PDB file of C-alpha atoms in Angstrom:
ATOM      1  CA  GLN A  26    -185.267 -45.977 -72.851  1.00 78.00           C
ATOM      2  CA  VAL A  27    -181.890 -44.044 -72.627  1.00 83.00           C
ATOM      3  CA  GLN A  28    -180.944 -42.391 -76.068  1.00 92.00           C
ATOM      4  CA  LEU A  29    -177.263 -40.934 -76.611  1.00 95.00           C
ATOM      5  CA  VAL A  30    -176.419 -38.960 -79.406  1.00 95.00           C
ATOM      6  CA  GLU A  31    -172.563 -37.466 -79.804  1.00 96.00           C
ATOM      7  CA  SER A  32    -171.584 -34.631 -81.476  1.00 96.00           C
ATOM      8  CA  GLY A  33    -167.624 -32.926 -82.317  1.00 97.00           C
ATOM      9  CA  GLY A  34    -166.477 -35.673 -83.991  1.00 97.00           C
ATOM     10  CA  GLY A  35    -164.577 -34.376 -86.984  1.00 97.00           C
ATOM     11  CA  LEU A  36    -161.044 -33.801 -89.430  1.00 98.00           C
ATOM     12  CA  VAL A  37    -157.940 -32.567 -87.546  1.00 98.00           C
ATOM     13  CA  GLN A  38    -154.334 -32.539 -87.978  1.00 98.00           C
ATOM     14  CA  ALA A  39    -152.104 -34.649 -85.966  1.00 98.00           C
ATOM     15  CA  GLY A  40    -151.336 -32.358 -82.135  1.00 98.00           C
ATOM     16  CA  GLY A  41    -154.671 -30.550 -82.192  1.00 98.00           C
ATOM     17  CA  SER A  42    -157.817 -30.949 -80.630  1.00 98.00           C
ATOM     18  CA  LEU A  43    -161.069 -31.442 -80.522  1.00 98.00           C
ATOM     19  CA  ARG A  44    -164.230 -32.132 -78.074  1.00 98.00           C
ATOM     20  CA  LEU A  45    -167.006 -34.765 -78.113  1.00 98.00           C
ATOM     21  CA  SER A  46    -170.165 -34.568 -76.369  1.00 98.00           C
ATOM     22  CA  CYS A  47    -172.637 -36.921 -75.243  1.00 97.00           C
ATOM     23  CA  ALA A  48    -176.368 -35.559 -74.700  1.00 95.00           C
ATOM     24  CA  ALA A  49    -178.762 -38.267 -72.658  1.00 93.00           C
ATOM     25  CA  SER A  50    -182.728 -38.561 -73.175  1.00 89.00           C
ATOM     26  CA  GLU A  51    -182.975 -39.889 -69.408  1.00 77.00           C
ATOM     27  CA  ARG A  52    -183.935 -38.051 -66.225  1.00 75.00           C
ATOM     28  CA  THR A  53    -182.017 -40.252 -64.405  1.00 77.00           C
ATOM     29  CA  PHE A  54    -178.771 -39.285 -66.259  1.00 85.00           C
ATOM     30  CA  SER A  55    -176.958 -38.540 -63.182  1.00 88.00           C
ATOM     31  CA  THR A  56    -177.404 -42.334 -61.712  1.00 90.00           C
ATOM     32  CA  ASN A  57    -175.535 -44.538 -64.631  1.00 93.00           C
ATOM     33  CA  ALA A  58    -171.833 -44.777 -65.061  1.00 97.00           C
ATOM     34  CA  MET A  59    -170.945 -43.299 -68.562  1.00 97.00           C
ATOM     35  CA  GLY A  60    -168.123 -44.568 -70.467  1.00 98.00           C
ATOM     36  CA  TRP A  61    -166.794 -43.807 -74.189  1.00 98.00           C
ATOM     37  CA  PHE A  62    -165.359 -46.415 -76.606  1.00 98.00           C
ATOM     38  CA  ARG A  63    -163.726 -46.151 -79.952  1.00 98.00           C
ATOM     39  CA  GLN A  64    -163.582 -48.506 -83.528  1.00 98.00           C
ATOM     40  CA  ALA A  65    -160.923 -48.335 -85.952  1.00 96.00           C
ATOM     41  CA  PRO A  66    -161.455 -49.789 -89.300  1.00 92.00           C
ATOM     42  CA  GLY A  67    -160.635 -53.867 -89.246  1.00 94.00           C
ATOM     43  CA  LYS A  68    -160.199 -53.421 -85.517  1.00 96.00           C
ATOM     44  CA  GLU A  69    -162.241 -54.501 -82.238  1.00 96.00           C
ATOM     45  CA  ARG A  70    -163.967 -51.838 -80.253  1.00 97.00           C
ATOM     46  CA  GLU A  71    -161.714 -50.350 -77.560  1.00 97.00           C
ATOM     47  CA  PHE A  72    -161.952 -48.665 -74.558  1.00 98.00           C
ATOM     48  CA  VAL A  73    -161.063 -44.996 -74.365  1.00 98.00           C
ATOM     49  CA  ALA A  74    -162.601 -43.098 -70.455  1.00 98.00           C
ATOM     50  CA  THR A  75    -164.828 -43.971 -68.273  1.00 98.00           C
ATOM     51  CA  ILE A  76    -166.514 -42.092 -65.300  1.00 98.00           C
ATOM     52  CA  ASN A  77    -169.020 -42.649 -62.382  1.00 97.00           C
ATOM     53  CA  CYS A  78    -172.282 -40.924 -61.913  1.00 95.00           C
ATOM     54  CA  ASN A  79    -171.347 -38.284 -59.623  1.00 94.00           C
ATOM     55  CA  GLY A  80    -168.380 -37.532 -61.287  1.00 95.00           C
ATOM     56  CA  ALA A  81    -165.978 -38.506 -58.705  1.00 96.00           C
ATOM     57  CA  ASN A  82    -163.949 -41.343 -60.671  1.00 97.00           C
ATOM     58  CA  ILE A  83    -162.606 -41.406 -63.661  1.00 98.00           C
ATOM     59  CA  TYR A  84    -160.391 -44.032 -65.641  1.00 98.00           C
ATOM     60  CA  TYR A  85    -158.806 -43.896 -68.896  1.00 98.00           C
ATOM     61  CA  ALA A  86    -156.705 -46.306 -70.797  1.00 98.00           C
ATOM     62  CA  GLU A  87    -153.441 -46.178 -71.030  1.00 98.00           C
ATOM     63  CA  SER A  88    -152.826 -45.163 -74.889  1.00 98.00           C
ATOM     64  CA  VAL A  89    -155.025 -41.805 -74.027  1.00 98.00           C
ATOM     65  CA  GLU A  90    -153.811 -40.552 -70.744  1.00 98.00           C
ATOM     66  CA  GLY A  91    -152.475 -37.461 -70.214  1.00 98.00           C
ATOM     67  CA  ARG A  92    -154.572 -36.435 -73.677  1.00 98.00           C
ATOM     68  CA  PHE A  93    -158.080 -36.965 -72.998  1.00 98.00           C
ATOM     69  CA  THR A  94    -160.157 -35.668 -70.266  1.00 98.00           C
ATOM     70  CA  LEU A  95    -163.532 -36.940 -69.477  1.00 98.00           C
ATOM     71  CA  SER A  96    -166.126 -35.195 -67.537  1.00 98.00           C
ATOM     72  CA  ARG A  97    -169.901 -34.796 -66.779  1.00 97.00           C
ATOM     73  CA  ASP A  98    -172.752 -32.411 -66.477  1.00 96.00           C
ATOM     74  CA  ASN A  99    -175.433 -34.174 -64.792  1.00 94.00           C
ATOM     75  CA  ALA A 100    -177.318 -30.527 -64.846  1.00 93.00           C
ATOM     76  CA  LYS A 101    -176.951 -30.923 -68.825  1.00 94.00           C
ATOM     77  CA  SER A 102    -177.179 -34.905 -68.813  1.00 94.00           C
ATOM     78  CA  THR A 103    -174.542 -34.575 -70.769  1.00 96.00           C
ATOM     79  CA  VAL A 104    -171.048 -35.856 -70.751  1.00 97.00           C
ATOM     80  CA  TYR A 105    -167.672 -34.622 -72.608  1.00 98.00           C
ATOM     81  CA  LEU A 106    -164.977 -35.977 -74.183  1.00 98.00           C
ATOM     82  CA  GLN A 107    -161.877 -33.780 -74.064  1.00 98.00           C
ATOM     83  CA  MET A 108    -158.674 -35.018 -76.608  1.00 98.00           C
ATOM     84  CA  ASN A 109    -156.175 -32.997 -76.976  1.00 98.00           C
ATOM     85  CA  SER A 110    -152.476 -33.677 -78.767  1.00 98.00           C
ATOM     86  CA  LEU A 111    -154.045 -35.962 -80.804  1.00 98.00           C
ATOM     87  CA  LYS A 112    -151.892 -38.718 -83.299  1.00 98.00           C
ATOM     88  CA  PRO A 113    -153.271 -40.650 -86.619  1.00 97.00           C
ATOM     89  CA  GLU A 114    -153.846 -43.556 -84.675  1.00 97.00           C
ATOM     90  CA  ASP A 115    -157.030 -42.060 -82.777  1.00 98.00           C
ATOM     91  CA  THR A 116    -158.699 -41.908 -85.598  1.00 98.00           C
ATOM     92  CA  ALA A 117    -162.150 -44.166 -85.242  1.00 98.00           C
ATOM     93  CA  VAL A 118    -165.815 -44.232 -84.656  1.00 98.00           C
ATOM     94  CA  TYR A 119    -166.319 -43.011 -80.927  1.00 98.00           C
ATOM     95  CA  TYR A 120    -169.068 -44.104 -79.182  1.00 98.00           C
ATOM     96  CA  CYS A 121    -170.365 -42.993 -76.063  1.00 97.00           C
ATOM     97  CA  ALA A 122    -172.078 -45.383 -73.872  1.00 97.00           C
ATOM     98  CA  SER A 123    -174.526 -45.952 -70.614  1.00 96.00           C
ATOM     99  CA  ARG A 124    -174.537 -48.694 -68.018  1.00 95.00           C
ATOM    100  CA  SER A 125    -177.637 -49.261 -66.769  1.00 89.00           C
ATOM    101  CA  LEU A 126    -180.241 -47.194 -64.347  1.00 85.00           C
ATOM    102  CA  PHE A 127    -178.844 -46.681 -60.930  1.00 91.00           C
ATOM    103  CA  ILE A 128    -175.647 -48.544 -61.828  1.00 93.00           C
ATOM    104  CA  CYS A 129    -173.135 -46.052 -60.563  1.00 95.00           C
ATOM    105  CA  SER A 130    -169.770 -47.944 -60.839  1.00 97.00           C
ATOM    106  CA  PRO A 131    -167.569 -47.172 -63.849  1.00 97.00           C
ATOM    107  CA  SER A 132    -166.333 -50.521 -66.305  1.00 98.00           C
ATOM    108  CA  ASP A 133    -163.654 -50.723 -69.246  1.00 98.00           C
ATOM    109  CA  ARG A 134    -165.889 -53.781 -70.584  1.00 97.00           C
ATOM    110  CA  PRO A 135    -168.197 -53.335 -73.620  1.00 97.00           C
ATOM    111  CA  SER A 136    -170.368 -55.732 -72.567  1.00 96.00           C
ATOM    112  CA  GLU A 137    -171.360 -53.479 -68.984  1.00 97.00           C
ATOM    113  CA  TYR A 138    -173.062 -50.901 -71.098  1.00 96.00           C
ATOM    114  CA  HIS A 139    -176.753 -51.386 -71.814  1.00 94.00           C
ATOM    115  CA  TYR A 140    -177.013 -48.173 -74.167  1.00 94.00           C
ATOM    116  CA  TRP A 141    -175.115 -46.724 -77.117  1.00 96.00           C
ATOM    117  CA  GLY A 142    -174.751 -43.803 -79.269  1.00 96.00           C
ATOM    118  CA  GLN A 143    -174.800 -44.020 -83.193  1.00 96.00           C
ATOM    119  CA  GLY A 144    -170.927 -42.723 -82.933  1.00 97.00           C
ATOM    120  CA  THR A 145    -169.137 -40.074 -84.533  1.00 97.00           C
ATOM    121  CA  GLN A 146    -166.187 -40.058 -86.392  1.00 98.00           C
ATOM    122  CA  VAL A 147    -162.898 -38.474 -85.627  1.00 98.00           C
ATOM    123  CA  THR A 148    -160.257 -38.470 -88.044  1.00 98.00           C
ATOM    124  CA  VAL A 149    -156.714 -37.268 -87.626  1.00 98.00           C
ATOM    125  CA  SER A 150    -154.391 -36.764 -90.146  1.00 97.00           C
ATOM    126  CA  SER A 151    -150.761 -36.601 -89.845  1.00 94.00           C
TER     127      SER A 151
END
C-alpha cells in the first residue's frame, strides 16, 4: 500500500508562488509514474502535470504550461510541483497521485492512478 502525503499548499496573492511536495511511503517509488491533479469547487478533477518514473518525461496541462514545473527526487521518494505566476483560477485542492507499482509511463487520466493523497488546498487571491 502506497501512502502519499502532500504539503505546501496555502494562501497566496495572484502572481505569487508556491511549491507543493508529495512524499511517498513506498520504497519502490522510483518505479511509478506520478501525477498532480486539482479540483475546484463544483468542478471535476482535472489533470495538472505528470512525470514518468525516472523524471525524463514530463507533461503539463495547457493551463499551467510555462508556469508550473514538476520534478521528482527518487532518493527522497518525493515529487515537487513548483507553481509560479499563480492566478485566481488556480485555486483548488491539489492531489498527488501514483500509478501502480512498476508502471513507469506518465498519464493525464485520473482513472489510471491507483494511489491518491489527501489533497492540499491552494488559494490564490486577486
